[in-house]
CSV table of C-alpha atoms and ligand atoms in Angstrom, one decimal:
chain,number,residue,atom,x,y,z
A,1,MET,CA,83.9,127.8,65.3
A,2,GLY,CA,82.5,124.7,66.9
A,3,ILE,CA,81.9,123.2,70.3
A,4,VAL,CA,83.6,119.9,71.1
A,5,LEU,CA,83.9,117.6,74.1
A,6,GLY,CA,87.1,118.2,76.1
A,7,PRO,CA,88.9,115.9,78.5
A,8,ASN,CA,86.5,113.9,80.7
A,9,ARG,CA,86.5,111.1,83.2
A,10,TYR,CA,83.9,109.4,85.4
A,11,GLY,CA,83.8,106.9,88.3
A,12,LYS,CA,82.6,106.1,91.7
A,13,ALA,CA,83.9,108.5,94.4
A,14,GLU,CA,84.4,107.6,98.1
A,15,VAL,CA,83.4,104.0,98.3
A,16,ARG,CA,83.6,103.4,102.0
A,17,LEU,CA,85.0,99.9,102.7
A,18,VAL,CA,85.7,98.4,106.1
A,19,ARG,CA,87.4,95.0,105.9
A,20,VAL,CA,87.6,92.8,109.0
A,21,ALA,CA,90.2,90.1,109.0
A,22,ARG,CA,89.2,87.5,111.6
A,23,ASP,CA,92.3,85.7,112.8
A,24,ASP,CA,89.9,83.8,115.1
A,25,ALA,CA,86.5,84.6,116.7
A,26,VAL,CA,87.9,87.4,118.8
A,27,HIS,CA,91.2,88.4,117.4
A,28,HIS,CA,90.6,90.8,114.5
A,29,ARG,CA,92.4,93.3,112.3
A,30,ILE,CA,90.6,96.1,110.5
A,31,THR,CA,91.1,98.1,107.4
A,32,ASP,CA,89.0,101.2,106.9
A,33,LEU,CA,89.2,102.7,103.4
A,34,ASN,CA,87.7,105.4,101.2
A,35,VAL,CA,88.2,104.4,97.6
A,36,SER,CA,87.6,106.6,94.6
A,37,ILE,CA,87.9,105.4,91.0
A,38,ALA,CA,87.9,107.5,87.8
A,39,LEU,CA,88.0,106.0,84.3
A,40,SER,CA,88.7,107.7,80.9
A,41,GLY,CA,88.5,106.3,77.4
A,42,ASP,CA,85.9,106.0,74.7
A,43,LEU,CA,83.3,108.2,76.3
A,44,ALA,CA,82.4,110.5,73.5
A,45,ALA,CA,79.1,108.7,72.6
A,46,THR,CA,77.6,108.9,76.1
A,47,HIS,CA,78.3,112.6,76.3
A,48,LEU,CA,77.2,113.5,72.8
A,49,SER,CA,74.2,111.2,72.3
A,50,GLY,CA,73.6,109.3,75.5
A,51,ASP,CA,74.8,106.1,74.0
A,52,ASN,CA,75.9,104.2,77.1
A,53,SER,CA,77.2,101.1,75.4
A,54,ALA,CA,80.8,101.9,76.5
A,55,VAL,CA,79.8,103.0,80.0
A,56,LEU,CA,80.6,100.7,82.9
A,57,PRO,CA,78.2,101.9,85.5
A,58,THR,CA,79.8,103.5,88.5
A,59,ASP,CA,77.7,101.2,90.6
A,60,THR,CA,79.6,98.3,89.1
A,61,MET,CA,82.9,100.0,90.1
A,62,ARG,CA,81.5,100.1,93.7
A,63,GLY,CA,80.7,96.4,93.5
A,64,ILE,CA,84.2,95.6,92.2
A,65,VAL,CA,85.8,97.4,95.2
A,66,TYR,CA,83.8,95.3,97.6
A,67,SER,CA,84.2,92.0,95.7
A,68,PHE,CA,88.0,92.4,95.4
A,69,ALA,CA,88.1,93.0,99.1
A,70,ARG,CA,86.3,89.7,99.7
A,71,ASP,CA,88.5,87.7,97.3
A,72,ARG,CA,91.6,88.2,99.3
A,73,PRO,CA,93.0,90.6,101.9
A,74,VAL,CA,93.3,94.1,100.8
A,75,GLY,CA,97.0,94.3,101.7
A,76,GLU,CA,98.8,97.6,101.7
A,77,ILE,CA,96.7,100.4,100.1
A,78,GLU,CA,99.2,100.9,97.3
A,79,GLU,CA,98.8,97.3,96.4
A,80,PHE,CA,95.0,97.5,96.4
A,81,ALA,CA,95.1,100.8,94.4
A,82,LEU,CA,97.3,99.1,91.8
A,83,ARG,CA,95.2,96.0,91.7
A,84,LEU,CA,92.1,98.1,91.0
A,85,ALA,CA,93.8,100.4,88.5
A,86,ARG,CA,95.1,97.5,86.5
A,87,HIS,CA,91.8,95.8,86.4
A,88,PHE,CA,89.7,98.3,84.5
A,89,PRO,CA,91.8,98.9,81.3
A,90,ALA,CA,92.5,95.1,81.2
A,91,ALA,CA,88.8,94.1,81.6
A,92,TYR,CA,86.9,96.7,79.6
A,93,GLU,CA,88.0,97.6,76.1
A,94,PRO,CA,86.6,101.1,76.0
A,95,VAL,CA,88.5,102.0,79.2
A,96,HIS,CA,92.0,103.4,78.5
A,97,THR,CA,93.1,104.8,81.8
A,98,ALA,CA,92.1,104.1,85.4
A,99,ARG,CA,92.9,106.3,88.3
A,100,VAL,CA,92.4,105.1,91.9
A,101,ARG,CA,92.6,107.1,95.1
A,102,ILE,CA,92.5,105.4,98.5
A,103,GLN,CA,92.5,107.0,101.9
A,104,ALA,CA,93.0,104.8,104.9
A,105,TYR,CA,91.7,105.8,108.3
A,106,PRO,CA,93.8,104.4,111.1
A,107,TRP,CA,92.2,102.5,114.0
A,108,ASP,CA,94.3,101.8,117.2
A,109,ARG,CA,93.5,99.0,119.5
A,110,ILE,CA,92.1,100.2,122.8
A,111,ASP,CA,94.3,99.6,125.8
A,112,ALA,CA,92.4,97.1,127.9
A,113,ALA,CA,93.4,95.8,131.3
A,114,GLU,CA,94.9,92.7,129.7
A,115,GLY,CA,96.7,94.7,127.0
A,116,PRO,CA,95.7,95.8,123.5
A,117,HIS,CA,92.1,94.8,123.0
A,118,PRO,CA,91.7,92.1,120.3
A,119,HIS,CA,88.7,93.7,118.6
A,120,ALA,CA,87.9,97.1,120.2
A,121,TRP,CA,89.3,100.2,118.5
A,122,SER,CA,89.7,103.9,118.7
A,123,ARG,CA,90.2,106.1,115.6
A,124,GLY,CA,93.8,107.2,115.3
A,125,ALA,CA,95.2,110.5,114.0
A,126,GLY,CA,96.0,111.3,110.4
A,127,THR,CA,95.1,109.6,107.2
A,128,ARG,CA,97.2,107.5,104.9
A,129,TYR,CA,96.9,107.9,101.1
A,130,ALA,CA,97.7,105.9,98.0
A,131,GLY,CA,97.0,106.8,94.4
A,132,ALA,CA,97.6,104.8,91.3
A,133,VAL,CA,97.2,105.3,87.5
A,134,CYS,CA,97.2,102.6,84.9
A,135,GLY,CA,97.0,103.5,81.2
A,136,PRO,CA,98.6,103.4,77.8
A,137,ASP,CA,101.5,105.6,79.1
A,138,GLY,CA,102.3,103.3,82.0
A,139,THR,CA,101.5,102.7,85.7
A,140,GLN,CA,102.6,104.9,88.6
A,141,VAL,CA,102.0,105.0,92.3
A,142,VAL,CA,102.0,107.8,94.8
A,143,SER,CA,101.7,107.5,98.6
A,144,GLY,CA,101.0,110.1,101.3
A,145,ILE,CA,99.6,111.3,104.5
A,146,GLU,CA,97.1,114.0,105.3
A,147,ASP,CA,95.7,115.7,108.4
A,148,VAL,CA,98.8,115.0,110.6
A,149,THR,CA,98.8,118.1,112.8
A,150,VAL,CA,102.2,119.1,114.3
A,151,LEU,CA,103.3,122.0,116.4
A,152,LYS,CA,106.6,123.5,117.6
A,153,SER,CA,106.3,125.9,120.6
A,154,THR,CA,109.7,127.4,119.8
A,155,GLY,CA,112.4,127.0,117.2
A,156,SER,CA,110.5,129.1,114.6
A,157,GLU,CA,111.2,132.6,113.4
A,158,PHE,CA,109.8,134.8,110.7
A,159,HIS,CA,111.4,138.1,109.7
A,160,GLY,CA,113.2,139.9,106.9
A,161,PHE,CA,110.1,139.7,104.8
A,162,LEU,CA,109.0,142.3,102.2
A,163,GLN,CA,107.4,145.3,103.8
A,164,ASP,CA,105.2,148.1,102.4
A,165,ARG,CA,102.5,150.4,103.6
A,166,TYR,CA,100.1,147.4,104.0
A,167,THR,CA,102.4,145.5,106.4
A,168,THR,CA,101.2,145.1,109.9
A,169,LEU,CA,102.8,141.7,110.8
A,170,GLN,CA,105.6,142.2,113.3
A,171,PRO,CA,108.8,140.3,112.6
A,172,THR,CA,109.4,137.6,115.2
A,173,SER,CA,112.4,135.5,116.3
A,174,ASP,CA,110.3,133.1,118.4
A,175,ARG,CA,106.8,132.0,117.5
A,176,VAL,CA,104.6,128.9,117.6
A,177,LEU,CA,104.7,127.0,114.3
A,178,ALA,CA,101.9,124.6,113.6
A,179,THR,CA,100.6,122.9,110.5
A,180,SER,CA,98.5,120.0,109.3
A,181,VAL,CA,100.8,118.0,107.0
A,182,GLN,CA,99.5,116.9,103.6
A,183,ALA,CA,102.3,115.1,101.8
A,184,ARG,CA,102.6,112.9,98.7
A,185,TRP,CA,105.6,111.0,97.5
A,186,ARG,CA,105.9,109.4,94.1
A,187,HIS,CA,107.5,106.0,93.7
A,188,THR,CA,109.8,105.4,90.7
A,189,GLY,CA,108.6,101.7,90.5
A,190,THR,CA,105.4,99.8,91.1
A,191,GLU,CA,106.9,97.3,93.6
A,192,ALA,CA,108.1,98.2,97.0
A,193,ASP,CA,107.8,97.4,100.7
A,194,TRP,CA,104.9,99.8,100.9
A,195,ALA,CA,104.4,99.5,104.6
A,196,ASP,CA,108.0,100.1,105.4
A,197,SER,CA,108.3,103.0,102.9
A,198,TYR,CA,105.2,104.6,104.4
A,199,ALA,CA,106.4,104.3,108.0
A,200,GLN,CA,109.8,105.6,107.1
A,201,ALA,CA,108.5,108.6,105.1
A,202,ARG,CA,106.0,109.6,107.8
A,203,ALA,CA,108.6,109.4,110.5
A,204,THR,CA,111.1,111.3,108.4
A,205,LEU,CA,108.6,114.1,107.7
A,206,LEU,CA,107.9,114.6,111.4
A,207,ARG,CA,111.6,114.4,112.4
A,208,ALA,CA,112.4,117.0,109.8
A,209,PHE,CA,109.6,119.3,111.0
A,210,ALA,CA,110.9,118.9,114.6
A,211,GLY,CA,114.6,119.2,113.7
A,212,THR,CA,114.5,122.2,111.4
A,213,HIS,CA,115.1,125.5,113.1
A,214,SER,CA,112.5,127.3,111.0
A,215,LEU,CA,113.0,130.8,109.4
A,216,ALA,CA,109.9,130.2,107.3
A,217,LEU,CA,107.4,127.4,106.8
A,218,GLN,CA,108.6,127.4,103.2
A,219,GLN,CA,112.1,126.5,104.5
A,220,THR,CA,110.6,123.8,106.7
A,221,LEU,CA,108.7,122.4,103.7
A,222,TYR,CA,111.8,122.0,101.6
A,223,ALA,CA,113.7,120.4,104.5
A,224,MET,CA,110.9,117.9,105.0
A,225,GLY,CA,110.7,116.9,101.3
A,226,GLU,CA,114.5,116.8,101.0
A,227,ALA,CA,114.8,114.5,104.0
A,228,VAL,CA,112.3,112.0,102.6
A,229,LEU,CA,114.1,111.9,99.2
A,230,ALA,CA,117.5,111.6,100.9
A,231,GLU,CA,116.4,108.5,102.7
A,232,GLN,CA,114.6,106.6,100.0
A,233,ASP,CA,116.1,105.9,96.6
A,234,GLY,CA,112.8,104.6,95.3
A,235,LEU,CA,111.1,108.0,95.5
A,236,ALA,CA,111.2,110.6,92.7
A,237,GLU,CA,109.3,113.5,94.1
A,238,VAL,CA,107.6,114.8,97.2
A,239,ARG,CA,104.7,117.3,97.2
A,240,LEU,CA,103.7,119.1,100.3
A,241,ALA,CA,100.8,121.4,101.3
A,242,LEU,CA,101.3,123.0,104.7
A,243,PRO,CA,98.6,125.3,106.1
A,244,ASN,CA,100.2,127.7,108.5
A,245,LYS,CA,98.0,127.3,111.6
A,246,HIS,CA,98.6,130.7,113.1
A,247,HIS,CA,98.9,131.1,116.8
A,248,PHE,CA,98.6,134.7,117.9
A,249,LEU,CA,99.9,136.0,121.2
A,250,VAL,CA,97.0,137.5,123.1
A,251,ASP,CA,97.4,141.1,124.3
A,252,LEU,CA,96.9,140.9,128.1
A,253,ALA,CA,98.0,144.5,128.7
A,254,PRO,CA,94.3,145.5,129.2
A,255,TYR,CA,94.4,143.2,132.3
A,256,GLY,CA,97.6,144.6,133.5
A,257,GLN,CA,99.4,141.4,132.6
A,258,ASP,CA,102.4,140.7,130.4
A,259,ASN,CA,102.5,137.8,128.0
A,260,PRO,CA,106.0,136.4,127.5
A,261,GLY,CA,104.9,133.8,124.9
A,262,GLU,CA,102.5,131.9,127.1
A,263,VAL,CA,98.9,132.7,126.1
A,264,TYR,CA,97.9,132.2,122.4
A,265,TYR,CA,94.8,132.4,120.3
A,266,ALA,CA,94.8,129.5,117.9
A,267,ALA,CA,93.1,130.9,114.7
A,268,ASP,CA,91.4,128.5,112.3
A,269,ARG,CA,91.1,130.9,109.4
A,270,PRO,CA,92.4,132.5,107.4
A,271,TYR,CA,95.7,130.6,107.2
A,272,GLY,CA,98.8,130.9,105.1
A,273,LEU,CA,99.0,127.9,102.7
A,274,ILE,CA,102.5,126.9,101.7
A,275,GLU,CA,102.7,124.4,98.9
A,276,GLY,CA,105.8,123.0,97.1
A,277,THR,CA,107.4,120.2,95.3
A,278,VAL,CA,110.8,118.7,96.1
A,279,LEU,CA,112.2,116.4,93.4
A,280,ARG,CA,115.3,114.7,92.1
A,281,ASP,CA,116.6,116.7,89.1
A,282,ASP,CA,116.9,113.4,87.2
A,283,ALA,CA,113.5,112.1,88.1
A,284,PRO,CA,111.4,110.7,85.3
A,285,ALA,CA,108.3,112.8,84.8
A,286,ALA,CA,105.0,112.1,86.6
A,287,LEU,CA,102.2,110.8,84.4
A,288,PRO,CA,99.7,113.7,83.9
A,289,GLU,CA,96.8,111.6,85.2
A,290,LEU,CA,98.6,110.4,88.4
A,291,PRO,CA,96.1,111.0,91.2
A,292,TRP,CA,98.1,113.0,93.7
B,1,URC,O1,106.5,130.9,107.5
B,1,URC,C1,105.8,131.8,107.1
B,1,URC,N1,105.8,132.0,105.7
B,1,URC,C2,105.1,133.1,105.1
B,1,URC,O2,105.1,133.2,103.9
B,1,URC,C3,104.3,133.9,106.0
B,1,URC,N2,103.5,134.9,105.8
B,1,URC,C4,103.0,135.3,107.0
B,1,URC,O3,102.2,136.3,107.2
B,1,URC,N3,103.5,134.5,108.0
B,1,URC,C5,104.3,133.6,107.4
B,1,URC,N4,105.1,132.6,107.9
């Protein structure tokens, strides 16, 4: 019996990059990113003997992110993720595979008296995501959203579930349904109108959440994923993680009051966590190292 080095990777996580595009002295556009890079390849020597000759310092990766952002506009985050992911295996012989994850935080122009302010911003809701892998088995891209909180104040039921002596949950034919959407969708190719695909997927997810009369969050999850795939041929697979943000009706009987679905306690934990994948049955497989 021996002890060996197993799978490993390393990189710089959470490089915070704010890129200001100055159309003129006062009219700006901003991009606010959180970039993480992970490389794998010939890394046995550093682990086994501390020989760092094949190790590109993570500090250099940080520098590359900032330098690439200066060279030319970052563009859509999928584009930037691909540009970075392709660079590392091409530029450094010991690097076989690069994984890049990017979160983009939205900033909305503040409504000023004269209209949208040219350079003052307020942080928007939700985060956009892109991930790319580039290695010997190919290149793939995934896009997504996270922290988009949605709620329906009716149009949601939950009943007919398995019951035993531990069951206390009452079946309901009308409840509040709320979740914070984390969604990922995998592209079949590496070229697309990323902005348009993103806007469409985001809108479709929200429309499907709103439009599905829910008998379970699981059913809503499938409907959301199915709707995104039905609208975009260039997507192979949608993965969703939906925390069930429970809203409990408050018992007002002690105060001599009824509560016909008006006063709720919004619990933050524990929460049900509903996760699932919706995919085309003929979809090519995802690369194992794709950073979802
Ligand atoms: O939509 C739901 N799915 C569940 O699996 C579940 N479990 C639970 O307690 N409430 C709910 N709601």
